Coordinates of C-alpha atoms and ligand atoms in Angstrom, one line a residue:
M404 CA 55.6 -16.0 8.8
T405 CA 56.4 -13.8 11.8
P406 CA 55.2 -15.2 15.1
V407 CA 52.9 -12.7 16.8
G408 CA 51.6 -11.9 20.2
G409 CA 53.2 -10.0 23.0
H410 CA 53.0 -6.2 22.4
G411 CA 51.0 -6.5 19.1
G412 CA 48.4 -8.8 20.6
R413 CA 47.9 -6.4 23.6
S414 CA 47.4 -3.4 21.2
G415 CA 45.0 -5.4 19.2
R416 CA 43.0 -6.4 22.3
G417 CA 43.0 -2.8 23.4
A418 CA 41.8 -1.6 20.0
I419 CA 38.9 -4.1 20.0
L420 CA 37.8 -3.4 23.6
G421 CA 38.0 0.4 22.9
A422 CA 36.1 0.1 19.7
A423 CA 33.4 -2.0 21.1
G424 CA 33.0 0.3 24.1
A425 CA 32.9 3.4 21.9
L426 CA 30.3 1.9 19.6
L427 CA 28.2 0.7 22.4
V428 CA 28.2 4.1 24.0
L429 CA 27.4 5.7 20.7
D430 CA 24.5 3.3 20.0
L431 CA 23.1 3.8 23.5
S432 CA 23.3 7.5 23.3
Q433 CA 21.6 7.6 19.9
L434 CA 18.8 5.6 21.3
A435 CA 18.5 7.7 24.4
L436 CA 18.4 10.9 22.4
L437 CA 16.5 9.8 19.3
N438 CA 14.4 6.8 20.1
P439 CA 13.6 7.0 23.8
R440 CA 10.3 5.2 23.3
T441 CA 12.2 2.1 22.0
L442 CA 14.2 1.9 25.2
S443 CA 13.2 -1.1 27.2
V444 CA 15.2 -3.1 29.8
G445 CA 15.0 -6.2 27.6
A446 CA 16.1 -4.4 24.4
L447 CA 19.0 -2.7 26.2
L448 CA 20.2 -6.0 27.7
A449 CA 20.0 -7.7 24.3
L450 CA 22.0 -4.9 22.7
V451 CA 24.7 -5.0 25.4
G452 CA 24.8 -8.7 25.1
L453 CA 25.3 -8.6 21.4
Y454 CA 28.2 -6.2 21.8
V455 CA 29.8 -8.4 24.5
A456 CA 29.4 -11.5 22.3
T457 CA 31.0 -9.8 19.3
T458 CA 33.8 -8.4 21.4
I459 CA 34.6 -11.9 22.8
L460 CA 34.7 -13.2 19.2
G461 CA 37.0 -10.4 18.2
L462 CA 39.3 -11.1 21.1
V463 CA 39.4 -14.8 20.2
A464 CA 40.3 -13.9 16.7
L465 CA 43.2 -11.7 18.0
A466 CA 44.5 -14.2 20.6
P467 CA 48.3 -14.9 20.4
I468 CA 48.9 -17.6 17.8
E469 CA 52.7 -18.5 17.9
R470 CA 52.0 -22.1 18.2
W471 CA 49.0 -22.2 15.8
P472 CA 49.5 -24.1 12.6
R473 CA 49.7 -22.0 9.4
A474 CA 46.2 -23.1 8.3
F475 CA 44.7 -21.5 11.4
Q476 CA 46.6 -18.3 10.9
M477 CA 45.3 -18.1 7.4
A478 CA 41.8 -18.8 8.5
R479 CA 42.1 -16.0 11.1
A480 CA 43.4 -13.7 8.4
G481 CA 40.3 -14.6 6.4
V482 CA 38.0 -13.7 9.3
L483 CA 39.7 -10.4 9.9
L484 CA 39.6 -9.6 6.2
A485 CA 35.9 -10.2 6.2
A486 CA 35.5 -8.1 9.3
T487 CA 37.5 -5.2 7.8
F488 CA 35.4 -5.5 4.6
F489 CA 32.2 -5.2 6.6
V490 CA 33.5 -2.1 8.5
A491 CA 34.4 -0.5 5.2
Q492 CA 31.1 -1.4 3.6
Q493 CA 29.3 0.1 6.6
L494 CA 31.3 3.3 6.1
A495 CA 30.1 3.3 2.5
L496 CA 26.5 2.7 3.4
L497 CA 26.5 5.3 6.1
S498 CA 28.2 7.9 4.1
F499 CA 26.7 7.7 0.6
P500 CA 23.1 8.3 1.5
L501 CA 24.3 11.6 3.0
W502 CA 26.0 12.8 -0.1
T503 CA 24.1 11.2 -2.9
H504 CA 25.8 13.2 -5.6
W505 CA 28.9 11.4 -4.6
R506 CA 27.5 8.1 -5.8
W507 CA 29.9 8.1 -8.7
L508 CA 32.6 7.4 -6.2
V509 CA 31.3 4.0 -5.4
P510 CA 33.4 1.9 -7.8
P511 CA 36.7 3.5 -6.7
F512 CA 35.4 3.1 -3.2
W513 CA 35.3 -0.7 -3.7
L514 CA 38.9 -0.6 -4.9
L515 CA 39.8 1.2 -1.6
V516 CA 37.8 -1.5 0.3
A517 CA 39.8 -4.2 -1.3
G518 CA 43.1 -2.4 -0.5
V519 CA 42.1 -1.9 3.1
G520 CA 41.0 -5.5 3.3
M521 CA 44.3 -6.8 2.1
A522 CA 46.1 -4.5 4.5
G523 CA 43.9 -6.0 7.2
A524 CA 44.8 -9.5 6.2
R525 CA 48.5 -8.6 6.4
L526 CA 48.1 -7.1 9.8
A527 CA 46.2 -10.2 10.9
V528 CA 49.2 -12.3 10.2
S529 CA 51.6 -9.9 11.9
P530 CA 49.8 -7.3 14.0
T531 CA 51.8 -4.2 15.0
R532 CA 51.1 -1.0 16.8
W533 CA 50.3 0.3 13.3
G534 CA 47.6 -2.2 13.1
A535 CA 46.0 -1.0 16.3
L536 CA 46.3 2.6 15.0
V537 CA 44.7 1.8 11.7
A538 CA 41.9 -0.1 13.4
G539 CA 41.5 2.9 15.8
V540 CA 41.3 5.4 13.0
L541 CA 38.7 3.3 11.1
V542 CA 36.6 3.0 14.2
A543 CA 36.8 6.7 14.9
V544 CA 35.7 7.6 11.3
L545 CA 32.9 5.0 11.5
A546 CA 31.8 6.4 14.8
S547 CA 31.8 10.0 13.6
V548 CA 30.0 9.2 10.3
G549 CA 27.6 7.1 12.3
A550 CA 27.0 10.0 14.6
V551 CA 26.1 12.3 11.8
R552 CA 23.9 9.7 10.1
G553 CA 22.5 8.4 13.3
F554 CA 21.6 11.7 14.9
S555 CA 19.7 12.8 11.8
W556 CA 17.8 9.5 11.9
G557 CA 14.0 9.7 12.4
T558 CA 14.1 13.5 12.6
A559 CA 13.4 15.9 9.8
R560 CA 15.5 15.2 6.8
P561 CA 17.8 18.0 5.7
A562 CA 15.6 20.7 4.2
L563 CA 15.8 21.0 0.4
A564 CA 15.9 24.4 -1.2
R565 CA 12.8 26.2 0.0
A566 CA 10.2 26.6 -2.6
G567 CA 8.5 29.9 -3.2
A568 CA 7.0 31.3 -0.1
A569 CA 3.3 31.3 0.8
H570 CA 0.7 32.5 -1.7
P571 CA 0.8 36.2 -2.7
E572 CA -1.9 38.7 -1.8
G573 CA -5.3 38.2 -3.2
E574 CA -4.9 34.4 -3.8
P575 CA -7.7 32.3 -2.2
I576 CA -6.9 30.7 1.1
R577 CA -5.8 27.1 0.6
P578 CA -7.0 24.3 2.7
N579 CA -4.7 22.0 4.6
I580 CA -4.7 18.5 3.2
V581 CA -4.7 15.3 5.2
L582 CA -4.5 12.2 2.9
V583 CA -5.0 9.0 4.8
T584 CA -4.3 5.5 3.5
I585 CA -5.5 2.6 5.7
D586 CA -3.5 -0.3 4.4
T587 CA -5.3 -3.6 3.4
L588 CA -8.8 -2.2 3.7
R589 CA -11.4 -3.7 1.4
A590 CA -14.4 -1.4 0.8
D591 CA -17.0 -4.1 1.3
H592 CA -16.0 -4.7 4.9
L593 CA -16.9 -1.1 5.9
S594 CA -20.3 -0.2 7.3
A595 CA -20.1 3.0 5.2
Y596 CA -20.1 0.7 2.2
G597 CA -23.1 -1.4 3.4
Y598 CA -21.3 -4.1 5.4
A599 CA -23.6 -5.8 8.0
R600 CA -21.0 -5.4 10.8
R601 CA -20.6 -1.9 12.2
T602 CA -16.8 -1.7 11.5
S603 CA -16.4 2.0 10.6
P604 CA -18.3 4.5 12.7
A605 CA -15.7 7.3 12.3
L606 CA -15.5 6.9 8.5
D607 CA -19.3 6.7 8.3
A608 CA -19.5 10.1 10.1
L609 CA -16.9 11.6 7.7
A610 CA -18.9 10.3 4.7
R611 CA -22.1 11.8 6.1
E612 CA -20.4 15.2 5.9
G613 CA -18.6 14.6 2.7
V614 CA -18.4 12.6 -0.5
L615 CA -18.2 8.8 -0.7
F616 CA -17.1 7.1 -3.9
E617 CA -18.9 3.7 -4.0
R618 CA -16.8 2.3 -6.8
A619 CA -13.2 3.4 -6.3
F620 CA -10.5 1.1 -7.6
A621 CA -6.8 0.9 -6.6
Q622 CA -4.3 0.6 -9.5
S623 CA -2.6 -2.4 -8.0
S624 CA -3.0 -4.9 -5.2
W625 CA 0.1 -4.4 -3.0
T626 CA 1.4 -1.4 -1.2
K627 CA 4.3 -0.1 -3.2
P628 CA 2.8 0.2 -6.7
S629 CA -0.6 1.1 -5.4
T630 CA 0.5 3.9 -3.1
A631 CA 2.9 5.2 -5.7
S632 CA -0.1 5.5 -8.1
L633 CA -2.0 7.4 -5.4
L634 CA 0.8 9.8 -4.9
T635 CA 1.9 10.3 -8.5
G636 CA -1.5 10.0 -10.2
R637 CA 0.1 7.5 -12.6
Y638 CA -0.2 3.8 -13.4
P639 CA 2.4 1.3 -12.1
S640 CA 3.9 0.8 -15.6
M641 CA 4.3 4.6 -15.8
H642 CA 6.0 5.2 -12.4
R643 CA 7.6 1.7 -12.5
L644 CA 7.5 1.1 -8.8
Y645 CA 6.3 -2.5 -9.0
L646 CA 9.3 -4.6 -8.1
E647 CA 10.4 -5.2 -4.5
K648 CA 13.7 -3.5 -4.8
A649 CA 12.6 -0.7 -7.1
S650 CA 12.8 3.0 -6.0
L651 CA 10.7 5.8 -7.4
A652 CA 12.8 7.7 -10.0
E653 CA 13.6 11.3 -9.2
R654 CA 11.8 12.4 -12.3
E655 CA 8.5 11.1 -10.9
V656 CA 6.6 14.1 -9.4
L657 CA 4.9 13.2 -6.1
L658 CA 2.0 15.2 -4.8
P659 CA 3.9 16.6 -1.8
E660 CA 6.6 17.9 -4.2
I661 CA 4.1 20.0 -6.1
L662 CA 2.3 21.2 -3.0
R663 CA 5.6 22.2 -1.4
E664 CA 6.5 24.3 -4.5
H665 CA 3.2 26.1 -3.9
G666 CA 3.9 27.0 -0.3
Y667 CA 2.8 23.9 1.6
T668 CA 4.5 22.4 4.6
T669 CA 4.7 18.7 4.0
A670 CA 4.9 15.6 6.1
A671 CA 4.5 11.8 5.6
L672 CA 4.0 9.4 8.6
S673 CA 4.2 5.8 7.7
G674 CA 3.7 2.5 9.5
N675 CA 4.3 0.4 6.4
P676 CA 7.9 -0.7 5.7
W677 CA 7.3 -0.3 1.9
I678 CA 6.5 3.4 2.4
R679 CA 10.0 4.7 3.4
P680 CA 12.5 7.3 2.1
E681 CA 14.6 4.4 0.7
F682 CA 12.0 3.8 -2.0
G683 CA 11.7 7.5 -2.9
F684 CA 8.5 8.2 -1.0
D685 CA 10.2 11.2 0.7
Q686 CA 10.3 13.3 -2.5
G687 CA 9.0 16.7 -1.5
V688 CA 8.4 15.6 2.1
E689 CA 10.0 17.8 4.7
H690 CA 9.2 15.6 7.7
F691 CA 9.2 11.9 7.1
Y692 CA 8.5 9.7 10.0
S693 CA 8.7 6.0 9.6
V694 CA 7.7 3.8 12.5
R695 CA 10.1 1.2 11.1
A696 CA 13.1 3.6 11.2
E697 CA 12.0 4.4 14.8
G698 CA 12.7 0.9 15.9
L699 CA 15.8 0.0 17.8
A700 CA 16.8 -2.3 15.0
H701 CA 17.1 0.6 12.6
G702 CA 18.5 3.1 15.0
T703 CA 21.7 1.3 15.9
L704 CA 25.0 0.9 14.1
F705 CA 25.2 -2.7 15.3
M706 CA 21.9 -3.8 13.7
N707 CA 22.7 -1.9 10.5
A708 CA 26.1 -3.6 10.3
L709 CA 24.5 -7.0 10.9
K710 CA 21.9 -6.3 8.2
S711 CA 24.5 -5.4 5.6
A712 CA 26.7 -8.4 6.5
N713 CA 23.7 -10.6 6.2
K714 CA 22.7 -9.1 2.9
L715 CA 26.2 -9.6 1.6
V716 CA 26.3 -13.3 2.2
D717 CA 22.6 -13.4 1.1
V718 CA 21.1 -16.0 3.3
G719 CA 17.7 -14.4 3.3
A720 CA 18.6 -12.1 6.2
M721 CA 17.7 -14.9 8.5
L722 CA 20.4 -14.1 11.1
Y723 CA 19.4 -10.4 11.0
N724 CA 15.7 -11.1 11.3
R725 CA 16.3 -13.4 14.3
V726 CA 18.4 -10.9 16.1
K727 CA 16.0 -8.2 15.3
R728 CA 13.1 -10.2 16.7
L729 CA 15.2 -10.8 19.8
V730 CA 16.1 -7.1 20.2
V731 CA 12.8 -5.3 19.3
G732 CA 10.2 -8.0 19.2
H733 CA 7.4 -7.5 16.8
L734 CA 5.7 -4.1 16.6
A735 CA 2.1 -4.9 15.9
P736 CA 0.4 -2.9 13.1
T737 CA -2.1 -1.5 15.7
E738 CA 0.8 -0.4 17.9
R739 CA 2.4 1.3 14.9
D740 CA -0.8 3.3 14.3
R741 CA -0.9 4.5 17.9
R742 CA 2.6 5.8 17.4
L743 CA 1.7 7.4 14.1
N744 CA -1.2 9.3 15.8
A745 CA 1.0 10.4 18.6
E746 CA 3.5 11.8 16.0
A747 CA 0.6 13.3 13.9
G748 CA -0.6 15.1 17.0
R749 CA 2.8 16.5 17.8
W750 CA 3.4 17.6 14.1
L751 CA -0.1 19.1 13.7
A752 CA 0.3 21.1 16.9
R753 CA 3.5 22.7 15.5
Q754 CA 1.8 24.0 12.4
G755 CA 1.3 27.7 12.0
A756 CA -0.2 30.0 9.3
K757 CA 1.3 28.1 6.3
P758 CA -1.1 25.4 4.8
F759 CA 0.1 21.9 5.3
F760 CA -0.1 18.5 3.6
L761 CA 0.0 15.5 5.8
Y762 CA 0.2 11.9 4.4
L763 CA -0.7 9.2 6.9
H764 CA -0.3 5.5 6.2
Y765 CA -2.0 3.4 8.8
M766 CA -1.5 -0.4 9.1
S767 CA -4.0 -1.9 11.5
P768 CA -6.1 -4.1 9.2
H769 CA -2.9 -5.8 7.8
Q770 CA -2.0 -9.3 8.9
P771 CA -1.8 -10.7 11.5
Y772 CA -5.1 -9.0 12.5
T773 CA -4.1 -8.7 16.1
A774 CA -6.2 -5.8 17.5
P775 CA -6.1 -5.2 21.2
P776 CA -9.1 -5.9 23.4
P777 CA -12.0 -5.2 23.0
F778 CA -11.5 -5.0 19.2
D779 CA -10.0 -8.5 19.0
H780 CA -13.3 -10.1 20.0
A781 CA -15.7 -7.5 18.5
F782 CA -16.7 -9.7 15.6
V783 CA -15.3 -13.2 16.0
P784 CA -18.2 -15.7 15.7
D785 CA -17.0 -17.7 18.7
P786 CA -14.8 -15.8 21.2
R787 CA -13.9 -19.0 23.0
A788 CA -12.6 -20.7 19.8
T789 CA -8.8 -20.9 19.5
P790 CA -7.8 -18.2 17.1
V791 CA -6.0 -19.0 13.9
T792 CA -2.4 -18.2 14.6
V793 CA -0.7 -20.1 11.7
Y794 CA -1.9 -18.7 8.5
P795 CA -2.8 -21.0 5.7
R796 CA -0.1 -21.1 3.0
K797 CA -0.7 -18.6 0.2
T798 CA 1.0 -18.2 -3.2
Y799 CA 2.1 -15.3 -5.3
L800 CA 2.4 -17.5 -8.3
F801 CA -0.4 -17.0 -10.8
F802 CA -2.3 -20.2 -11.7
E803 CA -1.5 -21.7 -8.3
T804 CA -3.8 -21.7 -5.2
G805 CA -3.2 -21.4 -1.5
D806 CA -4.3 -23.9 1.1
P807 CA -7.9 -23.9 2.2
L808 CA -9.1 -23.5 5.8
P809 CA -12.1 -25.1 7.4
E810 CA -15.0 -22.6 7.2
P811 CA -15.3 -21.9 11.0
K812 CA -11.6 -21.0 11.0
R813 CA -12.0 -18.8 7.9
Q814 CA -14.8 -17.0 9.6
D815 CA -12.7 -16.5 12.7
L816 CA -9.9 -15.0 10.6
I817 CA -12.4 -12.6 8.9
G818 CA -13.8 -11.7 12.3
R819 CA -10.4 -10.7 13.5
Y820 CA -9.8 -8.7 10.3
D821 CA -13.0 -6.9 10.9
G822 CA -11.9 -6.2 14.5
A823 CA -8.7 -4.7 13.2
I824 CA -10.7 -2.5 10.8
L825 CA -12.7 -1.2 13.8
F826 CA -9.5 -0.4 15.5
A827 CA -8.1 1.4 12.5
D828 CA -11.4 3.3 12.4
S829 CA -10.9 4.4 16.0
I830 CA -7.5 5.6 15.0
L831 CA -9.0 7.6 12.2
G832 CA -11.6 9.0 14.6
E833 CA -8.8 10.0 17.0
L834 CA -7.1 11.9 14.1
V835 CA -10.3 13.7 13.2
E836 CA -10.8 14.7 16.9
T837 CA -7.2 16.0 17.0
L838 CA -7.9 18.2 13.9
R839 CA -11.1 19.4 15.5
H840 CA -9.4 20.1 18.9
L841 CA -6.7 22.1 17.1
E842 CA -9.4 24.0 15.2
L843 CA -8.0 22.8 11.9
L844 CA -10.9 20.6 10.7
D845 CA -12.9 23.3 9.0
D846 CA -9.9 24.4 6.9
T847 CA -8.7 20.9 6.1
L848 CA -9.6 18.6 3.2
V849 CA -9.5 15.0 4.6
I850 CA -9.3 12.1 2.2
V851 CA -9.4 8.5 3.3
T852 CA -8.6 5.6 1.1
S853 CA -6.7 2.3 1.0
D854 CA -3.9 0.8 -1.1
H855 CA -5.6 -2.5 -1.7
G856 CA -8.0 -5.0 0.0
E857 CA -7.5 -8.5 1.4
E858 CA -8.5 -11.9 0.1
F859 CA -10.1 -14.6 2.3
Y860 CA -10.0 -17.5 -0.2
E861 CA -12.7 -16.0 -2.5
H862 CA -10.4 -16.9 -5.4
R863 CA -8.6 -19.7 -3.6
N864 CA -5.9 -17.6 -2.1
W865 CA -5.1 -15.4 0.9
G866 CA -3.8 -11.9 1.7
H867 CA -3.0 -9.5 -1.2
G868 CA -0.6 -9.0 -4.1
Q869 CA -1.7 -12.2 -6.0
S870 CA -4.5 -11.0 -8.2
L871 CA -6.7 -8.1 -9.2
Y872 CA -10.1 -9.3 -8.2
N873 CA -12.4 -6.8 -6.5
E874 CA -11.7 -8.0 -3.0
L875 CA -8.2 -6.7 -3.7
I876 CA -8.8 -3.5 -5.8
H877 CA -12.2 -2.2 -4.7
V878 CA -11.1 0.3 -2.0
P879 CA -12.8 3.0 0.0
L880 CA -12.6 6.6 -1.0
V881 CA -14.1 9.4 1.1
M882 CA -13.4 13.1 0.8
H883 CA -14.4 15.6 3.6
W884 CA -14.2 19.3 3.3
P885 CA -17.7 20.7 4.0
A886 CA -16.5 24.3 3.2
R887 CA -16.2 23.4 -0.4
L888 CA -17.4 19.8 -1.1
P889 CA -21.0 18.7 -0.8
R890 CA -22.3 16.7 2.2
E891 CA -23.8 13.3 2.1
R892 CA -22.9 12.8 -1.5
R893 CA -22.5 9.2 -2.7
V894 CA -21.0 8.8 -6.2
A895 CA -21.7 5.5 -7.9
R896 CA -19.6 6.0 -11.0
V897 CA -16.2 4.2 -11.5
V898 CA -13.2 6.2 -10.1
R899 CA -9.6 5.4 -9.4
S900 CA -6.8 6.1 -6.9
V901 CA -4.9 7.9 -9.7
D902 CA -7.8 10.5 -9.7
V903 CA -7.0 11.7 -6.1
M904 CA -3.9 13.7 -7.0
P905 CA -5.5 15.5 -10.0
T906 CA -8.5 16.3 -7.7
I907 CA -6.4 17.9 -5.1
L908 CA -4.5 19.9 -7.7
D909 CA -7.8 21.0 -9.3
L910 CA -9.2 22.2 -6.0
L911 CA -6.0 24.3 -5.5
D912 CA -6.0 25.4 -9.1
I913 CA -2.5 24.0 -9.7
P914 CA -1.7 22.6 -13.1
P915 CA 0.0 19.1 -13.0
S916 CA 3.6 19.1 -14.0
A917 CA 3.7 15.7 -15.6
P918 CA 1.2 13.6 -17.7
L919 CA -1.2 12.1 -15.2
A920 CA -3.3 9.0 -15.7
G921 CA -6.1 10.3 -13.5
R922 CA -8.3 13.3 -13.8
S923 CA -10.1 15.6 -11.3
L924 CA -13.1 14.1 -9.6
L925 CA -14.7 17.6 -9.1
D926 CA -16.3 16.9 -12.4
V927 CA -18.2 13.8 -11.3
I928 CA -18.8 15.1 -7.7
G929 CA -20.6 18.1 -9.2
D930 CA -22.5 16.1 -11.8
E931 CA -23.1 12.3 -11.5
S932 CA -24.0 12.1 -15.1
A933 CA -20.7 13.6 -16.3
P934 CA -19.4 11.7 -19.3
G935 CA -16.6 9.2 -19.1
W936 CA -16.6 7.9 -15.5
D937 CA -16.9 4.2 -16.4
E938 CA -13.4 2.9 -16.7
A939 CA -10.7 1.8 -14.3
Y940 CA -7.4 0.1 -15.1
A941 CA -5.2 -1.9 -12.7
E942 CA -1.9 -3.7 -13.1
L943 CA 0.0 -6.3 -11.0
L944 CA 3.4 -6.7 -12.6
F945 CA 6.3 -9.0 -11.7
R946 CA 9.4 -9.9 -13.6
E947 CA 8.0 -12.9 -15.5
A948 CA 4.3 -12.5 -14.9
S949 CA 1.5 -10.0 -15.0
V950 CA -2.2 -9.4 -14.4
R951 CA -4.0 -6.6 -16.1
A952 CA -7.6 -5.6 -15.3
L953 CA -9.9 -3.3 -17.1
I954 CA -13.3 -2.3 -15.8
R955 CA -15.7 -0.7 -18.3
G956 CA -19.0 0.0 -16.8
D957 CA -20.2 -3.3 -15.4
E958 CA -17.8 -5.3 -17.4
K959 CA -14.5 -6.5 -16.1
V960 CA -11.8 -8.2 -18.2
L961 CA -8.7 -9.8 -16.7
E962 CA -5.6 -11.0 -18.5
T963 CA -3.2 -13.2 -16.5
V964 CA 0.2 -14.2 -18.0
R965 CA 2.9 -16.3 -16.4
G966 CA 5.6 -18.0 -18.5
G967 CA 3.8 -19.4 -21.5
R968 CA 0.4 -19.5 -19.8
L969 CA -2.4 -17.1 -20.4
R970 CA -5.8 -16.8 -18.8
R971 CA -8.6 -14.5 -19.9
E972 CA -11.6 -13.8 -17.7
L973 CA -14.7 -11.8 -18.3
Y974 CA -17.2 -10.8 -15.5
D975 CA -20.4 -8.9 -15.4
L976 CA -20.1 -6.8 -12.2
A977 CA -23.8 -5.9 -12.2
G978 CA -24.8 -9.3 -11.1
D979 CA -21.5 -10.7 -10.0
F980 CA -19.4 -8.1 -8.3
D981 CA -17.5 -10.8 -6.5
E982 CA -16.3 -12.3 -9.8
Q983 CA -17.4 -15.9 -9.2
R984 CA -18.8 -16.6 -12.7
D985 CA -16.3 -16.3 -15.5
L986 CA -18.3 -15.5 -18.7
S987 CA -15.4 -16.0 -21.1
P988 CA -16.0 -19.7 -21.9
Q989 CA -19.6 -19.0 -23.1
T990 CA -18.6 -15.8 -24.9
A991 CA -17.6 -15.8 -28.6
S992 CA -13.8 -15.9 -28.8
A993 CA -13.8 -12.9 -31.2
E994 CA -15.6 -10.9 -28.5
V995 CA -13.2 -11.9 -25.8
E996 CA -10.3 -11.2 -28.1
E997 CA -11.7 -7.7 -28.8
R998 CA -11.9 -7.0 -25.0
L999 CA -8.3 -8.1 -24.6
T1000 CA -7.1 -5.9 -27.4
T1001 CA -8.5 -3.0 -25.4
V1002 CA -6.7 -4.1 -22.3
R1003 CA -3.4 -4.3 -24.3
T1004 CA -4.0 -0.9 -25.7
W1005 CA -4.3 0.5 -22.2
A1006 CA -1.2 -1.4 -21.1
E1007 CA 0.9 -0.1 -24.0
S1008 CA -0.2 3.5 -23.7
A1009 CA 0.5 3.3 -19.9
A1010 CA 3.9 1.8 -20.6
H1011 CA 4.7 4.6 -22.9
G1012 CA 3.7 7.2 -20.4
A1013 CA 0.8 8.5 -22.5
P1014 CA -2.2 7.2 -20.6
L1015 CA -5.6 6.9 -22.1
H1016 CA -8.0 9.3 -20.4
T1017 CA -11.5 8.4 -19.8
G1018 CA -14.3 10.5 -21.2
T1019 CA -13.9 13.6 -23.1
N1020 CA -10.6 15.1 -22.1
Ligands
ZN1346 ZN1 -0.6 -2.3 1.6

């Protein structure tokens, strides 16, 4: 082995210092240009500190090693090999999302990575001026690709082919559409739905001038599948967005895609990390704003590289999460909603004659229920009591239960949740005021709903995503457009999230371009006795387990499967909307079996993309 050091060592040091300096400048300028609101002294110091620490490690790895034993040299080669691998992997990650039709290049790319890695190892053992040159070129390419990717981050994504221009002469004027999801919002905690606490003055006001659906059910109990059902009009087993890593297939047609084809300007502003372009929620969206992507953590090459590295060694992204917390801290759900409203205000003010579709996904009622004063103490039974800060353990495994909490603490938690709802409602009120101020409200259909509710141990668990009881799937649904929809209408029939998209399309007289599970609500808004509005179906699907729920009139059937275990439940919602008395033990088994057969028929038809339609159509 050739001893190294001297000239080669100096070139290596120069390359490392130059690269670190260039990347730091690039990261800082990206932040200054793109994410100025994330710039804080602490965050900047943390970022500079991370760069300095990494540079020192790099310099140590490149120190002269004549007198080092062979084993150390090999170890150092290994470290440099890994570093080169990460750099190349970063290049891949940064480049491929830009040119997705080049994805087929990925396998050859990994061969290239292996080759570059081996060359890196060779250079580690005997660095030369060539080594410095190769490192310099790699860094330059990384920096320029990063610049392209980075500078498009958080701004409008590249425009797709523009769909047919605005409506031709003679066609009726189309309303703007603002579709609002307030995450984790159970209907029975809203004053509009009869809750004793006055948690929703703004929504109450909207409902007074519009239509409120008393029995609206979400199609799943966590964000990804449920929101996908809202935006595609299809059940989870149809759109298949129910696993954590899944993305919406391109063939799925999202509401903004259709609207855009019909001349709408489209935007989606999201405070929920599940609702991001990475999962396919940007289909048809011209302007996608994700609070998460706004964060320093997602705006810098450094944090992206760290995340990829962490993923590669798969230690639960612990290192990445710790550094992220150090750099950005935690952006509370309520703070995210403030940012969403600021962005919504900017975007709405830019709109001209073209009708627009705006999707807003607010987060305030989501854990950890930390609304700012005075909302934090608005409903807690005892404001002097120490708030619950460590949440009781919950479980996502069916047939298992979470840990209980003493009743006063449980009530404290519920009080804080209600305070967060009141905050979310103030955010909604602010949005409505913005629309009014911009003189857009009269021409805008505003729809407010939620993706799921929240459990406070009603069924021996916490949070959401663990069952399909009503505290998790009974969601608010309010539609406001006095120019066309009735005022003060309360609809008591059973409706679903999947009905929202068909309703919007029906109002605009646009035929759906894919088989939808839902159907237009105009039918039941116009006539409460319209046939067929009695059924709702929901699914919670995991790899090895599932819950399926079918509501038919006042009857609700649940089938829970995990491994070899099966549980059937039957509830009478007329006297037991909270599902506390399972009627299946005292019901004849043939009758229970008959109900379950119906659930399975629904499941199968949904899985085959041919949903059962309620009623006559
Ligand atoms: Zn959610």
